[in-house]
GROMACS .gro file of C-alpha atoms in nm:
model
  269
    1MET     CA    1   0.584  -1.428  -1.767
    2THR     CA    2   0.526  -1.060  -1.739
    3ARG     CA    3   0.832  -0.865  -1.865
    4LEU     CA    4   0.846  -0.493  -1.770
    5SER     CA    5   1.041  -0.252  -1.998
    6ALA     CA    6   1.364  -0.098  -1.891
    7GLU     CA    7   1.168   0.241  -1.899
    8VAL     CA    8   0.912   0.134  -1.641
    9ILE     CA    9   1.177  -0.019  -1.405
   10ASP     CA   10   1.392   0.296  -1.431
   11THR     CA   11   1.078   0.515  -1.355
   12PHE     CA   12   1.011   0.325  -1.040
   13ARG     CA   13   1.362   0.349  -0.920
   14ARG     CA   14   1.393   0.730  -0.999
   15ASP     CA   15   1.038   0.857  -0.905
   16GLY     CA   16   0.934   0.597  -0.661
   17VAL     CA   17   0.603   0.566  -0.839
   18VAL     CA   18   0.496   0.406  -1.180
   19LEU     CA   19   0.181   0.339  -1.359
   20LEU     CA   20   0.130  -0.020  -1.484
   21GLU     CA   21  -0.148  -0.041  -1.740
   22GLY     CA   22  -0.362  -0.354  -1.776
   23VAL     CA   23  -0.125  -0.584  -1.585
   24PHE     CA   24  -0.405  -0.746  -1.384
   25ASP     CA   25  -0.696  -0.749  -1.621
   26ASP     CA   26  -0.750  -1.120  -1.557
   27TRP     CA   27  -0.760  -1.074  -1.187
   28ILE     CA   28  -1.018  -0.808  -1.120
   29ASP     CA   29  -1.313  -1.033  -1.077
   30THR     CA   30  -1.121  -1.245  -0.836
   31LEU     CA   31  -1.027  -0.945  -0.627
   32ARG     CA   32  -1.375  -0.798  -0.631
   33GLN     CA   33  -1.509  -1.123  -0.499
   34GLY     CA   34  -1.248  -1.123  -0.223
   35VAL     CA   35  -1.344  -0.766  -0.142
   36ASP     CA   36  -1.720  -0.864  -0.118
   37VAL     CA   37  -1.607  -1.138   0.138
   38ASN     CA   38  -1.407  -0.892   0.325
   39LEU     CA   39  -1.674  -0.636   0.345
   40ARG     CA   40  -1.936  -0.909   0.467
   41GLU     CA   41  -1.678  -1.069   0.709
   42PRO     CA   42  -1.424  -0.806   0.826
   43GLY     CA   43  -1.093  -0.931   0.991
   44PRO     CA   44  -0.969  -0.835   1.328
   45PHE     CA   45  -0.825  -0.503   1.187
   46GLY     CA   46  -1.120  -0.409   0.985
   47ARG     CA   47  -1.260  -0.062   1.057
   48ASP     CA   48  -1.461   0.235   0.929
   49TYR     CA   49  -1.274   0.551   0.926
   50LEU     CA   50  -1.583   0.793   0.907
   51ASP     CA   51  -1.713   0.968   1.229
   52GLU     CA   52  -2.063   0.928   1.324
   53GLY     CA   53  -2.289   1.155   1.102
   54GLN     CA   54  -2.045   1.156   0.818
   55ALA     CA   55  -2.185   1.067   0.472
   56GLY     CA   56  -2.062   0.763   0.278
   57ARG     CA   57  -1.840   0.489   0.394
   58PHE     CA   58  -1.453   0.454   0.423
   59PHE     CA   59  -1.372   0.096   0.506
   60GLY     CA   60  -1.020  -0.043   0.561
   61ASP     CA   61  -0.879  -0.386   0.651
   62TYR     CA   62  -0.555  -0.573   0.602
   63CYS     CA   63  -0.372  -0.903   0.671
   64ASN     CA   64  -0.652  -1.117   0.547
   65TRP     CA   65  -0.475  -1.305   0.248
   66ASP     CA   66  -0.456  -1.621   0.462
   67ARG     CA   67  -0.825  -1.642   0.515
   68ILE     CA   68  -0.986  -1.507   0.210
   69ALA     CA   69  -0.917  -1.743  -0.083
   70GLU     CA   70  -0.942  -1.486  -0.351
   71TYR     CA   71  -0.664  -1.262  -0.181
   72ARG     CA   72  -0.447  -1.566  -0.135
   73ALA     CA   73  -0.480  -1.681  -0.503
   74PHE     CA   74  -0.391  -1.330  -0.606
   75MET     CA   75  -0.079  -1.297  -0.375
   76PHE     CA   76   0.051  -1.642  -0.464
   77ASP     CA   77  -0.054  -1.701  -0.834
   78SER     CA   78  -0.100  -1.371  -1.016
   79PRO     CA   79   0.202  -1.202  -1.197
   80ALA     CA   80   0.237  -0.954  -0.902
   81PRO     CA   81   0.526  -1.113  -0.734
   82GLU     CA   82   0.721  -1.141  -1.045
   83ILE     CA   83   0.650  -0.778  -1.128
   84ALA     CA   84   0.752  -0.672  -0.783
   85ALA     CA   85   1.078  -0.866  -0.824
   86GLN     CA   86   1.161  -0.674  -1.137
   87LEU     CA   87   1.064  -0.333  -0.992
   88MET     CA   88   1.269  -0.383  -0.673
   89GLN     CA   89   1.548  -0.553  -0.867
   90SER     CA   90   1.530  -0.834  -0.616
   91ASP     CA   91   1.596  -1.213  -0.651
   92SER     CA   92   1.324  -1.304  -0.404
   93VAL     CA   93   1.000  -1.148  -0.305
   94ARG     CA   94   0.787  -1.210   0.013
   95ILE     CA   95   0.440  -1.106   0.104
   96PHE     CA   96   0.427  -0.826   0.358
   97HIS     CA   97   0.050  -0.775   0.367
   98GLU     CA   98  -0.259  -0.678   0.162
   99HIS     CA   99  -0.454  -0.360   0.252
  100VAL     CA  100  -0.814  -0.309   0.114
  101LEU     CA  101  -0.953   0.058   0.115
  102VAL     CA  102  -1.303   0.120   0.004
  103LYS     CA  103  -1.458   0.474  -0.040
  104GLU     CA  104  -1.814   0.444  -0.127
  105PRO     CA  105  -2.006   0.714  -0.327
  106GLY     CA  106  -2.044   1.041  -0.158
  107THR     CA  107  -1.757   0.985   0.101
  108ASN     CA  108  -1.614   1.328   0.179
  109LYS     CA  109  -1.318   1.204   0.364
  110ILE     CA  110  -0.960   1.239   0.228
  111THR     CA  111  -0.670   1.005   0.292
  112PRO     CA  112  -0.402   1.238   0.455
  113TRP     CA  113  -0.062   1.275   0.309
  114HIS     CA  114   0.174   1.009   0.447
  115HIS     CA  115   0.427   0.752   0.353
  116ASP     CA  116   0.417   0.386   0.460
  117GLN     CA  117   0.756   0.275   0.595
  118PRO     CA  118   0.749   0.448   0.922
  119TYR     CA  119   0.430   0.260   1.004
  120TYR     CA  120   0.596  -0.076   0.921
  121CYS     CA  121   0.825  -0.319   1.107
  122VAL     CA  122   1.051  -0.336   0.801
  123ASP     CA  123   1.376  -0.165   0.707
  124GLY     CA  124   1.534  -0.199   0.372
  125LYS     CA  125   1.519  -0.040   0.018
  126GLN     CA  126   1.381  -0.326  -0.191
  127VAL     CA  127   1.029  -0.271  -0.109
  128CYS     CA  128   0.706  -0.233  -0.334
  129SER     CA  129   0.332  -0.158  -0.298
  130MET     CA  130   0.078  -0.196  -0.573
  131TRP     CA  131  -0.251  -0.009  -0.559
  132ILE     CA  132  -0.504  -0.199  -0.788
  133PRO     CA  133  -0.827  -0.013  -0.851
  134LEU     CA  134  -1.136  -0.244  -0.886
  135ASP     CA  135  -1.360   0.033  -1.023
  136PRO     CA  136  -1.278   0.292  -1.290
  137VAL     CA  137  -1.102   0.585  -1.116
  138PRO     CA  138  -1.117   0.924  -1.268
  139ARG     CA  139  -0.807   1.143  -1.207
  140GLU     CA  140  -0.978   1.365  -0.960
  141THR     CA  141  -1.049   1.059  -0.733
  142CYS     CA  142  -0.720   0.882  -0.796
  143PRO     CA  143  -0.466   0.856  -0.509
  144GLU     CA  144  -0.163   1.121  -0.559
  145PHE     CA  145   0.199   1.047  -0.529
  146VAL     CA  146   0.484   1.294  -0.481
  147ALA     CA  147   0.743   1.183  -0.739
  148GLY     CA  148   1.089   1.150  -0.595
  149SER     CA  149   0.993   1.179  -0.238
  150HIS     CA  150   1.124   0.819  -0.164
  151ASP     CA  151   1.478   0.973  -0.215
  152TRP     CA  152   1.436   1.271   0.015
  153GLY     CA  153   1.614   1.110   0.297
  154ARG     CA  154   1.334   1.219   0.529
  155TRP     CA  155   1.097   1.007   0.742
  156PHE     CA  156   0.755   1.162   0.850
  157LEU     CA  157   0.556   1.087   1.150
  158PRO     CA  158   0.274   0.843   1.076
  159ARG     CA  159  -0.061   0.954   1.094
  160LYS     CA  160  -0.380   0.759   1.140
  161PHE     CA  161  -0.642   0.800   0.859
  162SER     CA  162  -0.878   0.956   1.117
  163GLY     CA  163  -0.613   1.241   1.114
  164ILE     CA  164  -0.436   1.173   1.459
  165ASP     CA  165  -0.058   1.137   1.465
  166TYR     CA  166   0.095   0.814   1.613
  167ASP     CA  167   0.272   0.844   1.924
  168HIS     CA  168   0.635   0.762   1.796
  169ALA     CA  169   0.937   0.867   1.999
  170ASP     CA  170   1.182   0.870   1.708
  171SER     CA  171   1.402   1.161   1.656
  172ARG     CA  172   1.435   1.120   1.294
  173LEU     CA  173   1.060   1.157   1.241
  174GLU     CA  174   0.921   1.493   1.135
  175PRO     CA  175   0.582   1.657   1.060
  176MET     CA  176   0.470   1.598   0.716
  177PRO     CA  177   0.485   1.927   0.516
  178ASP     CA  178   0.163   2.100   0.403
  179ILE     CA  179   0.170   1.973   0.049
  180ASP     CA  180  -0.165   2.097  -0.039
  181ALA     CA  181  -0.055   2.455   0.045
  182GLN     CA  182   0.226   2.443  -0.192
  183ARG     CA  183   0.144   2.201  -0.456
  184ALA     CA  184   0.321   2.383  -0.727
  185ASN     CA  185   0.652   2.291  -0.551
  186TYR     CA  186   0.596   1.916  -0.579
  187ASP     CA  187   0.586   1.682  -0.889
  188ILE     CA  188   0.249   1.533  -0.795
  189ARG     CA  189   0.142   1.220  -0.998
  190SER     CA  190  -0.214   1.086  -1.054
  191TRP     CA  191  -0.386   0.923  -1.345
  192SER     CA  192  -0.735   0.813  -1.481
  193LEU     CA  193  -0.739   0.446  -1.402
  194GLN     CA  194  -0.926   0.136  -1.528
  195PRO     CA  195  -0.970  -0.199  -1.330
  196GLY     CA  196  -0.656  -0.408  -1.431
  197ASP     CA  197  -0.419  -0.112  -1.398
  198ALA     CA  198  -0.191  -0.070  -1.095
  199ILE     CA  199   0.014   0.194  -0.943
  200ALA     CA  200   0.341   0.068  -0.810
  201PHE     CA  201   0.529   0.278  -0.539
  202HIS     CA  202   0.795   0.264  -0.285
  203TYR     CA  203   0.711   0.251   0.090
  204LEU     CA  204   0.879   0.591   0.142
  205THR     CA  205   0.694   0.768  -0.144
  206VAL     CA  206   0.462   1.027   0.000
  207HIS     CA  207   0.101   0.986  -0.116
  208GLY     CA  208  -0.265   1.066  -0.024
  209ALA     CA  209  -0.606   1.033  -0.168
  210PRO     CA  210  -0.899   1.269  -0.236
  211ALA     CA  211  -1.252   1.211  -0.119
  212ASN     CA  212  -1.493   1.029  -0.345
  213LEU     CA  213  -1.756   1.287  -0.408
  214SER     CA  214  -1.925   1.091  -0.702
  215SER     CA  215  -2.285   1.015  -0.632
  216SER     CA  216  -2.275   0.682  -0.803
  217HIS     CA  217  -1.918   0.542  -0.838
  218ARG     CA  218  -1.734   0.333  -0.591
  219ARG     CA  219  -1.365   0.342  -0.527
  220ARG     CA  220  -1.246  -0.002  -0.421
  221GLY     CA  221  -0.872  -0.034  -0.400
  222PHE     CA  222  -0.664  -0.353  -0.327
  223ALA     CA  223  -0.306  -0.286  -0.228
  224ALA     CA  224  -0.052  -0.567  -0.234
  225ARG     CA  225   0.265  -0.509  -0.051
  226TRP     CA  226   0.597  -0.695  -0.104
  227LEU     CA  227   0.930  -0.732   0.048
  228GLY     CA  228   1.273  -0.782  -0.135
  229ASP     CA  229   1.622  -0.930  -0.074
  230ASP     CA  230   1.748  -0.652   0.167
  231THR     CA  231   1.449  -0.622   0.394
  232VAL     CA  232   1.492  -0.699   0.758
  233TYR     CA  233   1.288  -0.667   1.088
  234ALA     CA  234   1.282  -0.323   1.239
  235LYS     CA  235   1.153  -0.243   1.586
  236ARG     CA  236   0.973   0.098   1.594
  237PRO     CA  237   0.948   0.309   1.912
  238GLY     CA  238   0.571   0.296   1.915
  239GLU     CA  239   0.266   0.151   1.738
  240THR     CA  240   0.318  -0.023   1.408
  241SER     CA  241   0.055  -0.098   1.140
  242PRO     CA  242  -0.001  -0.394   1.081
  243PRO     CA  243   0.089  -0.460   1.438
  244TYR     CA  244   0.194  -0.839   1.402
  245PRO     CA  245   0.154  -0.924   1.764
  246GLY     CA  246   0.423  -1.144   1.903
  247LEU     CA  247   0.671  -1.087   1.624
  248ASP     CA  248   0.895  -0.882   1.845
  249GLU     CA  249   0.935  -1.194   2.067
  250ARG     CA  250   1.077  -1.402   1.773
  251LEU     CA  251   1.274  -1.161   1.583
  252GLN     CA  252   1.564  -0.907   1.673
  253PRO     CA  253   1.619  -0.577   1.477
  254GLY     CA  254   1.814  -0.679   1.156
  255ASP     CA  255   1.676  -1.022   1.134
  256ALA     CA  256   1.558  -1.152   0.797
  257LEU     CA  257   1.186  -1.165   0.770
  258ASP     CA  258   1.179  -1.552   0.715
  259THR     CA  259   0.870  -1.627   0.918
  260GLU     CA  260   0.524  -1.763   0.833
  261GLU     CA  261   0.372  -1.417   0.835
  262PHE     CA  262   0.582  -1.329   0.524
  263PRO     CA  263   0.580  -1.628   0.288
  264LEU     CA  264   0.815  -1.650  -0.010
  265VAL     CA  265   0.632  -1.616  -0.333
  266PHE     CA  266   0.888  -1.562  -0.584
  267PRO     CA  267   1.064  -1.763  -0.704
  268SER     CA  268   0.793  -2.024  -0.642
  269PRO     CA  269   0.893  -2.225  -0.336
   0.00000   0.00000   0.00000
């Protein structure tokens, strides 16, 4: 059993982001092995985000937990679902998906500021992502999070990591503010991380990530995304990521996400 302090849970609720130190120490080798498999054998959504001629490598892939044994073991057997239940204050936890992002040394490509829920086919407040570094991450390379942005009541236009906005005809979506031009106006959080740490954040928390300009250090990140009690299916007016083909033929907006794509992992079925 992994019991979080009331302070950690309150920080997640208030700020939409919290550092969890050392909670996955026993799982880093497993996840590294899974990422090695993923890099050798990308799934149907795997891609490299760099343009031709750019240095380094920026690889991303998701929705592979059902074919990569190491990912499946983490999603079902690690303390992560129980931790997510505590952070979300939810009696149940389902898998949404996992997402791997690898920035190799010398990758001069940022991850643009964004938040995740407008990409997703999910409505609800009981949601949680955990970004887990598989390499030491100095603060200057750590993803950055705007504390409190999950409670702004604003939804921003999704943007591809290539820098192109999604084509979403949704009147509530607005352009992302130029956060880098006015950083002093925001409470931006980042940390120096060790493998085994995790950053937990809400799907509406605004975040981005710097380039990896190190000449020798990789930045492998494994993100586990979770659904709580109040989450339901949402039909977005445009592309979603992950796309989950055929889901809209089986679910109506507002339906519970009780399908094989989103298995229950807490409490143990």
